[in-house]
XYZ file of C-alpha atoms in Angstrom:
575
model
C 13.619 28.426 -17.718
C 10.652 26.312 -18.860
C 9.158 23.930 -16.349
C 9.599 20.253 -17.128
C 8.578 17.160 -15.169
C 12.103 17.118 -13.742
C 12.308 20.823 -12.987
C 10.003 21.298 -10.023
C 8.859 24.744 -9.004
C 11.260 26.629 -6.796
C 8.990 28.193 -4.196
C 11.869 30.404 -3.075
C 11.653 32.239 -6.403
C 8.085 33.323 -5.782
C 7.259 36.660 -4.182
C 6.611 36.314 -0.445
C 3.024 36.944 0.648
C 2.266 39.860 2.905
C 1.767 37.844 6.091
C 1.247 40.744 8.487
C -2.178 42.091 7.619
C -3.758 45.258 8.914
C -6.469 43.166 10.533
C -4.020 40.955 12.437
C -5.453 39.531 15.637
C -3.565 37.303 18.021
C -4.922 33.915 19.195
C -7.422 34.062 22.062
C -7.233 30.455 23.298
C -4.702 27.602 23.490
C -6.476 25.888 20.599
C -6.275 28.992 18.396
C -2.630 29.365 19.400
C -1.917 25.831 18.228
C -3.787 26.349 14.962
C -2.007 29.601 14.135
C 1.360 27.989 14.865
C 0.543 25.034 12.627
C -0.646 27.340 9.834
C 2.505 29.449 10.078
C 4.673 26.311 9.964
C 2.942 24.947 6.878
C 2.914 28.300 5.071
C 6.522 29.060 5.998
C 5.597 32.359 7.673
C 6.732 33.914 10.972
C 3.180 34.266 12.235
C -0.460 33.991 11.195
C -3.363 35.889 12.741
C -6.721 34.329 13.467
C -8.407 36.500 10.794
C -5.823 35.860 8.064
C -7.090 33.859 5.094
C -5.069 30.665 4.620
C -5.284 30.831 0.827
C -4.569 34.546 0.539
C -1.332 33.857 2.429
C -0.174 31.488 -0.318
C -2.000 28.347 0.698
C -3.128 25.783 -1.853
C -4.624 22.307 -1.763
C -1.411 20.462 -0.884
C -0.592 22.876 1.936
C -4.175 22.528 3.154
C -3.651 18.771 3.371
C -0.391 19.212 5.267
C -2.157 21.567 7.661
C -4.974 19.044 8.134
C -2.471 16.276 8.915
C -0.843 18.436 11.594
C -4.220 19.353 13.089
C -5.093 15.676 13.342
C -1.802 14.888 15.045
C -1.866 17.849 17.435
C -5.573 18.157 18.262
C -7.065 14.783 17.353
C -9.518 16.258 14.835
C -9.765 14.843 11.315
C -9.991 18.066 9.338
C -11.406 17.707 5.806
C -9.765 19.986 3.279
C -13.246 21.197 2.354
C -13.647 22.602 5.887
C -10.608 24.824 5.398
C -11.966 26.093 2.065
C -15.270 26.918 3.752
C -13.628 28.398 6.854
C -10.220 29.667 5.682
C -9.386 31.670 8.832
C -8.510 30.279 12.248
C -11.334 32.296 13.804
C -13.853 30.609 11.487
C -12.273 27.179 11.714
C -11.963 26.857 15.487
C -15.704 26.413 16.267
C -15.880 23.552 13.764
C -13.245 21.412 15.426
C -15.394 19.979 18.202
C -17.999 18.812 15.686
C -15.257 17.405 13.490
C -13.817 15.451 16.415
C -17.197 13.797 16.944
C -17.899 12.980 13.280
C -14.694 11.007 12.446
C -16.191 9.360 9.390
C -13.150 7.260 8.548
C -11.710 6.810 12.035
C -8.244 6.316 10.570
C -5.871 4.631 13.041
C -2.578 6.261 13.961
C 0.351 5.467 11.671
C 3.074 3.911 13.837
C 5.748 1.265 13.445
C 4.104 -2.056 12.648
C 4.849 -5.613 13.670
C 6.752 -7.046 10.720
C 5.385 -10.320 9.297
C 7.637 -12.773 7.499
C 6.148 -11.700 4.161
C 5.951 -7.940 3.580
C 3.052 -6.940 1.294
C 3.215 -4.164 -1.253
C 1.304 -0.945 -0.811
C -1.624 -0.608 -3.201
C 0.331 1.842 -5.350
C 3.353 -0.463 -5.523
C 1.101 -3.353 -6.464
C 0.013 -1.705 -9.706
C 3.572 -0.823 -10.768
C 4.718 -4.340 -9.918
C 1.923 -5.712 -12.117
C 2.913 -3.428 -14.997
C 6.487 -4.659 -14.686
C 5.229 -8.225 -15.097
C 3.578 -7.093 -18.357
C 6.812 -5.496 -19.528
C 5.345 -1.977 -19.329
C 7.499 -0.541 -16.551
C 10.059 1.336 -18.649
C 8.222 4.657 -18.282
C 8.351 4.495 -14.475
C 11.874 5.729 -13.834
C 12.755 9.055 -12.205
C 16.105 10.572 -13.234
C 17.675 13.687 -11.743
C 21.082 15.220 -12.414
C 23.026 18.090 -10.847
C 26.115 19.900 -12.057
C 28.520 20.600 -9.181
C 31.108 23.300 -9.809
C 33.897 23.831 -7.273
C 36.014 21.640 -5.030
C 33.939 18.512 -4.443
C 34.571 16.260 -1.448
C 33.792 12.949 -3.153
C 34.209 10.936 0.041
C 31.740 13.155 1.924
C 29.213 12.898 -0.919
C 29.527 9.101 -1.021
C 29.142 8.941 2.755
C 26.041 11.152 2.578
C 24.437 8.886 -0.022
C 25.351 5.787 2.002
C 23.702 7.303 5.083
C 20.547 8.023 3.097
C 20.465 4.419 1.861
C 20.821 3.289 5.470
C 18.055 5.645 6.680
C 15.440 4.736 4.078
C 14.528 1.060 3.793
C 12.764 1.728 0.520
C 16.119 2.437 -1.174
C 17.184 -1.057 -0.137
C 13.962 -2.771 -1.164
C 13.566 -5.255 -4.001
C 10.482 -7.155 -5.113
C 9.913 -10.879 -5.356
C 6.920 -13.062 -6.156
C 5.272 -15.115 -3.427
C 2.339 -17.352 -4.342
C 1.650 -15.198 -7.377
C 1.752 -11.852 -5.542
C 4.471 -9.241 -5.330
C 6.179 -8.854 -1.954
C 8.796 -6.489 -0.546
C 12.224 -7.719 0.512
C 14.352 -5.227 2.447
C 18.089 -5.769 2.005
C 20.732 -4.755 4.573
C 22.385 -1.339 4.172
C 24.964 -1.082 1.425
C 27.762 1.380 0.822
C 27.547 3.786 -2.078
C 30.805 3.935 -4.012
C 31.294 6.997 -6.187
C 34.049 6.366 -8.704
C 34.115 9.385 -11.025
C 33.664 8.611 -14.726
C 35.732 10.841 -16.977
C 33.261 12.311 -19.475
C 33.666 15.076 -22.036
C 31.284 18.018 -21.802
C 29.624 17.226 -25.126
C 28.925 13.631 -24.032
C 27.223 14.438 -20.718
C 23.649 14.589 -21.956
C 24.053 11.414 -23.993
C 25.380 9.609 -20.892
C 22.544 10.869 -18.680
C 19.784 10.012 -21.146
C 21.216 6.541 -21.778
C 21.454 5.918 -18.038
C 17.875 7.092 -17.534
C 16.623 4.551 -20.063
C 18.538 1.595 -18.642
C 15.919 -0.683 -17.050
C 15.923 -1.875 -13.452
C 15.569 -5.475 -12.312
C 12.929 -5.326 -9.573
C 13.833 -8.790 -8.357
C 17.554 -8.208 -7.960
C 17.687 -4.526 -7.009
C 18.917 -2.064 -5.979
C 16.314 0.230 -7.511
C 18.386 3.379 -7.225
C 21.554 4.148 -9.171
C 24.129 6.797 -8.332
C 26.828 7.935 -10.768
C 29.411 10.713 -10.613
C 30.782 12.191 -13.825
C 33.970 14.265 -13.847
C 34.129 16.837 -16.623
C 37.088 18.753 -15.195
C 38.935 18.831 -11.845
C 36.392 21.336 -10.482
C 33.310 20.245 -12.469
C 31.237 17.146 -11.724
C 27.738 15.873 -12.477
C 25.827 13.758 -9.983
C 23.251 11.433 -11.567
C 20.551 9.756 -9.477
C 17.970 7.432 -11.032
C 15.185 5.855 -8.988
C 12.422 3.478 -9.945
C 8.979 4.953 -9.300
C 7.993 1.914 -7.213
C 10.249 3.220 -4.418
C 9.923 6.981 -4.915
C 7.832 9.897 -6.179
C 8.133 13.628 -6.814
C 7.940 14.499 -3.104
C 10.746 11.999 -2.451
C 13.106 14.038 -4.624
C 12.702 16.965 -2.232
C 13.441 14.676 0.737
C 16.486 13.262 -1.060
C 18.021 16.625 -1.973
C 17.440 18.083 1.503
C 19.139 15.096 3.118
C 22.079 15.211 0.687
C 22.535 18.877 1.552
C 22.377 18.336 5.322
C 24.610 15.252 5.352
C 27.222 16.520 2.866
C 27.505 19.759 4.813
C 28.076 17.844 8.055
C 30.357 15.133 6.688
C 32.550 17.556 4.720
C 33.178 19.317 8.068
C 33.915 15.998 9.853
C 30.694 16.188 11.864
C 28.088 13.532 12.537
C 24.673 13.236 10.949
C 22.314 16.085 11.952
C 19.196 14.225 10.793
C 16.699 12.880 13.337
C 15.731 9.227 13.304
C 12.802 8.458 11.009
C 9.568 7.694 12.909
C 8.507 4.914 10.517
C 9.628 3.164 7.341
C 7.733 2.646 4.093
C 6.985 -0.991 4.918
C 5.194 0.238 8.068
C 3.030 2.440 5.858
C 2.181 -0.456 3.508
C 1.160 -2.670 6.447
C -0.845 0.151 8.037
C -2.615 0.956 4.761
C -3.700 -2.636 4.195
C -4.753 -3.083 7.811
C -7.286 -0.246 7.924
C -8.348 0.284 4.313
C -10.500 -2.810 3.959
C -13.998 -4.129 4.578
C -16.419 -1.407 5.720
C -13.905 1.454 5.547
C -12.926 0.566 1.983
C -16.513 0.005 0.880
C -17.606 3.379 2.260
C -14.942 5.138 0.219
C -15.544 3.069 -2.913
C -19.218 3.965 -2.906
C -18.300 7.596 -3.502
C -16.207 6.690 -6.549
C -18.801 4.276 -7.934
C -21.333 7.106 -7.895
C -18.873 9.694 -9.182
C -17.760 7.639 -12.177
C -21.027 5.849 -13.012
C -21.619 6.031 -16.758
C -18.364 7.890 -17.435
C -17.038 7.594 -21.005
C -14.460 4.878 -21.507
C -12.171 7.155 -23.477
C -11.425 10.768 -24.317
C -11.330 10.831 -28.102
C -8.922 13.621 -28.942
C -8.197 13.976 -32.663
C -4.839 12.317 -33.306
C -2.353 12.703 -36.126
C -1.948 8.919 -36.470
C -4.087 5.870 -35.759
C -3.787 4.568 -32.208
C -1.507 1.515 -32.063
C -2.847 -1.676 -30.504
C -0.127 -1.483 -27.852
C 1.494 1.903 -27.131
C 5.264 2.149 -27.420
C 5.523 4.544 -24.451
C 7.629 6.966 -26.476
C 7.004 10.600 -25.657
C 8.127 14.147 -26.173
C 7.331 17.462 -24.542
C 6.756 21.111 -25.360
C 6.814 24.147 -23.097
C 3.833 26.452 -22.645
C 3.950 29.725 -20.713
C 1.395 31.920 -18.963
C 2.796 35.450 -18.423
C 3.039 36.884 -14.912
C 0.323 39.506 -15.444
C -2.165 36.891 -16.636
C -1.172 34.536 -13.808
C -1.908 37.290 -11.277
C -5.348 37.834 -12.824
C -6.067 34.103 -12.656
C -5.029 33.909 -8.997
C -7.306 36.829 -8.196
C -10.147 35.118 -10.067
C -9.581 31.899 -8.120
C -9.674 33.725 -4.779
C -12.893 35.536 -5.703
C -14.529 32.224 -6.576
C -13.281 30.413 -3.459
C -11.111 28.137 -5.584
C -7.393 27.646 -6.132
C -5.206 28.522 -9.085
C -4.894 24.807 -9.816
C -8.685 24.430 -10.069
C -8.865 27.412 -12.426
C -6.137 26.109 -14.728
C -7.719 22.651 -14.670
C -11.182 23.982 -15.590
C -9.747 25.919 -18.535
C -7.853 22.862 -19.760
C -11.007 20.769 -19.550
C -12.731 23.361 -21.732
C -10.023 22.845 -24.355
C -10.265 19.051 -24.112
C -14.036 19.263 -24.531
C -13.819 21.499 -27.587
C -11.093 19.360 -29.204
C -12.856 16.065 -28.559
C -16.461 17.162 -29.054
C -17.307 15.504 -25.718
C -18.898 17.259 -22.743
C -18.217 14.517 -20.175
C -14.507 14.824 -19.417
C -12.479 12.652 -17.045
C -8.837 13.486 -16.388
C -6.365 12.109 -13.892
C -4.684 14.249 -11.275
C -1.869 13.023 -9.030
C -1.999 13.799 -5.330
C 0.863 13.518 -2.854
C -0.942 10.897 -0.758
C 0.974 11.882 2.378
C -2.011 12.492 4.602
C -0.083 11.500 7.741
C 2.650 13.720 9.161
C 4.895 10.688 9.692
C 5.223 10.172 5.926
C 6.520 13.649 5.094
C 10.176 12.802 5.739
C 10.154 9.465 3.916
C 11.412 8.503 0.488
C 8.781 6.224 -0.981
C 5.894 5.787 -3.398
C 2.938 7.510 -1.723
C 1.465 9.362 -4.669
C -2.127 8.527 -5.572
C -4.112 9.452 -8.674
C -7.586 10.951 -8.573
C -10.101 10.691 -11.414
C -11.697 14.134 -11.820
C -14.906 14.136 -13.856
C -16.490 17.329 -15.173
C -19.817 17.858 -16.918
C -19.541 20.677 -19.472
C -22.994 20.153 -20.992
C -25.596 22.902 -21.088
C -23.128 25.631 -22.054
C -22.536 26.967 -18.510
C -20.651 30.140 -17.706
C -16.994 29.591 -16.860
C -17.417 30.666 -13.230
C -20.233 28.093 -12.940
C -17.913 25.452 -14.381
C -15.197 26.513 -11.937
C -17.622 26.037 -9.037
C -18.322 22.511 -10.280
C -14.602 21.745 -10.651
C -14.045 23.059 -7.123
C -16.712 20.749 -5.682
C -15.456 17.765 -7.661
C -11.871 18.360 -6.606
C -12.705 18.819 -2.928
C -14.839 15.683 -3.025
C -11.956 13.756 -4.538
C -9.574 15.070 -1.875
C -12.004 13.909 0.829
C -12.001 10.399 -0.651
C -8.371 10.151 -1.707
C -7.736 7.214 0.621
C -8.851 4.781 -2.081
C -5.795 3.986 -4.200
C -6.399 4.375 -7.907
C -5.183 0.809 -8.341
C -7.976 -0.478 -6.108
C -10.497 1.700 -7.958
C -9.554 0.134 -11.303
C -9.806 -3.317 -9.767
C -13.281 -2.672 -8.352
C -14.800 -0.709 -11.261
C -13.418 -3.174 -13.807
C -13.511 -0.868 -16.839
C -13.319 -2.522 -20.238
C -9.627 -3.239 -20.628
C -7.964 -2.002 -23.773
C -4.204 -2.405 -24.026
C -4.071 0.627 -26.324
C -5.289 3.002 -23.577
C -4.954 3.640 -19.870
C -8.130 2.722 -17.962
C -10.608 5.414 -16.800
C -8.629 8.376 -18.186
C -5.945 8.993 -20.799
C -5.046 12.618 -19.988
C -3.311 13.767 -16.811
C -3.099 17.241 -15.250
C -0.272 17.700 -12.780
C 0.201 20.959 -10.876
C 3.627 21.043 -9.242
C 3.466 22.277 -5.676
C 5.495 19.669 -3.821
C 7.781 21.214 -1.190
C 11.144 22.009 -2.753
C 13.885 24.283 -1.519
C 17.134 25.695 -2.821
C 19.717 22.922 -3.114
C 23.096 24.230 -2.026
C 26.320 22.527 -0.988
C 29.204 24.282 0.789
C 31.958 25.385 -1.560
C 29.985 24.355 -4.633
C 27.720 25.936 -7.195
C 24.832 23.552 -7.856
C 22.890 23.686 -11.122
C 20.046 21.345 -11.969
C 20.266 19.701 -15.384
C 16.965 19.353 -17.222
C 16.608 15.919 -18.781
C 14.159 15.473 -21.603
C 11.606 12.766 -20.846
C 11.495 10.451 -23.826
C 8.652 8.355 -22.467
C 5.057 8.882 -21.432
C 2.415 6.794 -19.717
C -0.577 8.729 -21.056
C -1.805 10.211 -24.317
C -1.214 13.677 -22.905
C -0.027 15.162 -19.611
C -0.106 18.839 -18.695
C 2.391 19.856 -16.009
C 2.380 23.381 -14.630
C 3.643 25.380 -11.705
C 4.153 28.944 -10.553
C 7.454 30.694 -11.114
C 8.578 34.290 -10.637
C 7.747 34.839 -14.343
C 4.182 33.523 -14.227
C 3.146 29.932 -14.840
C 5.425 27.582 -16.719
C 3.837 24.513 -18.228
C 4.958 21.418 -20.046
C 2.838 19.260 -22.359
C 4.189 15.709 -22.484
C 2.574 13.722 -25.285
C 2.640 10.286 -26.882
C 4.533 10.506 -30.165
C 2.596 7.437 -31.333
C -0.423 9.738 -31.608
C 0.556 13.389 -31.963
C 2.887 15.681 -33.869
C 4.619 18.582 -32.166
C 2.630 21.165 -34.160
C -0.635 19.716 -32.883
C 0.418 19.861 -29.243
C 1.843 23.350 -29.640
C -1.529 24.480 -30.981
C -3.389 22.783 -28.111
C -1.154 24.517 -25.570
C -1.791 27.902 -27.176
C -5.531 27.237 -27.110
C -5.273 26.672 -23.353
C -3.550 30.035 -22.928
C -6.183 31.676 -25.150
C -8.970 30.345 -22.929
C -7.121 31.528 -19.815
C -6.851 35.037 -21.245
C -10.576 35.047 -22.025
C -11.736 33.846 -18.597
C -9.398 36.250 -16.813
C -11.017 39.098 -18.749
C -14.574 37.871 -18.206
C -15.225 34.674 -16.203
C -18.990 35.024 -16.772
C -18.654 34.087 -20.451
C -20.410 30.922 -21.523
C -18.174 28.098 -22.675
C -19.296 28.479 -26.284
C -18.142 32.104 -26.208
C -14.592 31.320 -25.088
C -12.221 31.697 -28.044
C -9.774 28.899 -28.791
C -8.157 30.320 -31.911
C -5.433 32.926 -31.862
C -5.660 35.961 -34.157
C -3.222 34.291 -36.559
C -5.308 31.112 -36.698
C -8.494 33.094 -37.309
C -6.805 34.989 -40.149
C -5.566 31.745 -41.671
C -9.012 30.165 -41.456
C -11.070 33.119 -42.637
C -8.712 34.899 -45.031
C -5.657 32.937 -46.106
C -7.424 29.718 -46.966
C -10.319 31.559 -48.604
C -7.876 33.444 -50.871
C -6.990 30.118 -52.464
C -10.604 29.105 -53.099
C -11.289 27.565 -56.500
C -14.337 26.337 -58.353
C -14.939 22.621 -58.429
C -17.417 20.477 -60.374
C -20.827 20.443 -58.756
C -21.746 17.189 -60.473
C -19.644 15.144 -58.051
C -19.848 14.666 -54.315
C -17.038 15.623 -51.942
C -15.862 12.081 -51.315
C -15.804 11.414 -55.080
C -13.679 14.478 -55.633
């Protein structure tokens, strides 16, 4: 099944790493014991030895951040992700912790429940989406999911489960008003979810779901989540859930499905809720974020980004099939791209040899393609990051995601492994300074505004590794329904994630600019570069082939077979 933006990677489908290594050594101190337990928890393994490499056990950047958050909570040390890359075993990491405790560059305060003022501010991320809504550009910021439920469904238990989730998460009850020209949050009291099944024929299901996904929300009135239950037959239903991005993100979908599973299971058996009370609410996070990320702390972080993006190009000029409209329509379409399992294994091995991650390797190869297509060697792409750097946020539904601007210099014709080293350093630097919301970065850098383009970057790269698990309900077969995304916020977005069959990708593109054939060719060029670097990562960028054998034959043979004489008394543009 191809990966789409709504079909997150199922980690359960991936082969389990060999967690018991021949060199296994048990912890030697209470601190090492704590670290190995935290690593095992994050990696989902029974145990981790002090000499086991975090990344060889299946770790990646997001898991490294989750591990760092737990270390901070348990041991009081602010662990940069870079430190784990440089010291990927517990034995190597332990001596660094004392020095890390003393450095505390950001001195981030603990995230706890906050005193609620009369007016609740927006988080920085919410602020940007609220502003876009005021400009009438919020249609692309809706997150639809749908699940087919086959079997005897307890509708009352499902409705009760959804009502409990609405009660638990204030963000699902939040609407947005304007106060003195600024957006503010207003949390409504809990409301009861009523699931009245709509009788729908099988052939009309997709039409219903797509129409529902495109129905706009009213941020002022709320609610900003819609639930619908379709009945196709007595034992076949479809549950549709649509959330506005201002109250949710990709991680939130995992939280939502896990809570539906736990609550439906309990309520269908006439039991109480098994879920623990949430430590904080999203409004607490917004207040906490604005309280500490200001003045000197904010300026220190902004200085990194000012330096990183100084002199960056205003736009990535990919060749388009049509002129760029003055104001984009937001219409989009997507195409699947696949990296076979054997090639994916080679790329993972390459990443480990170079001290990088698979994500960094795939990103570097994609930047090579963007550079060759655009003729530019200074490439800036956006990359979303979960933004849940505090353990307390992991169980919340809310809009925590941040976007990092990753800039790469491809000039000088470096070898690919040299480029990968640069991408690694850039990515780790961005992770270390992810506290600055992208919205604040745009505000401070003040790039030349052009309504036809997104500021700072127009291409996104999104590697799916948010925590997802099998979604099962007792007595039911659950099947996720893939919904085609008919909108896009950027010129081009590459999604990818590991599956049991390799790496499945999805290229979402603006139909204002590109035809399907163009994007299909770009996706194949990415795979071609991946094959080349897996075979020989020491090749220089100019040596990496973009064209497939068929394209080379067309260019060198087919088109030359149709060559004809033309008058040499006229210039090309006259002809």
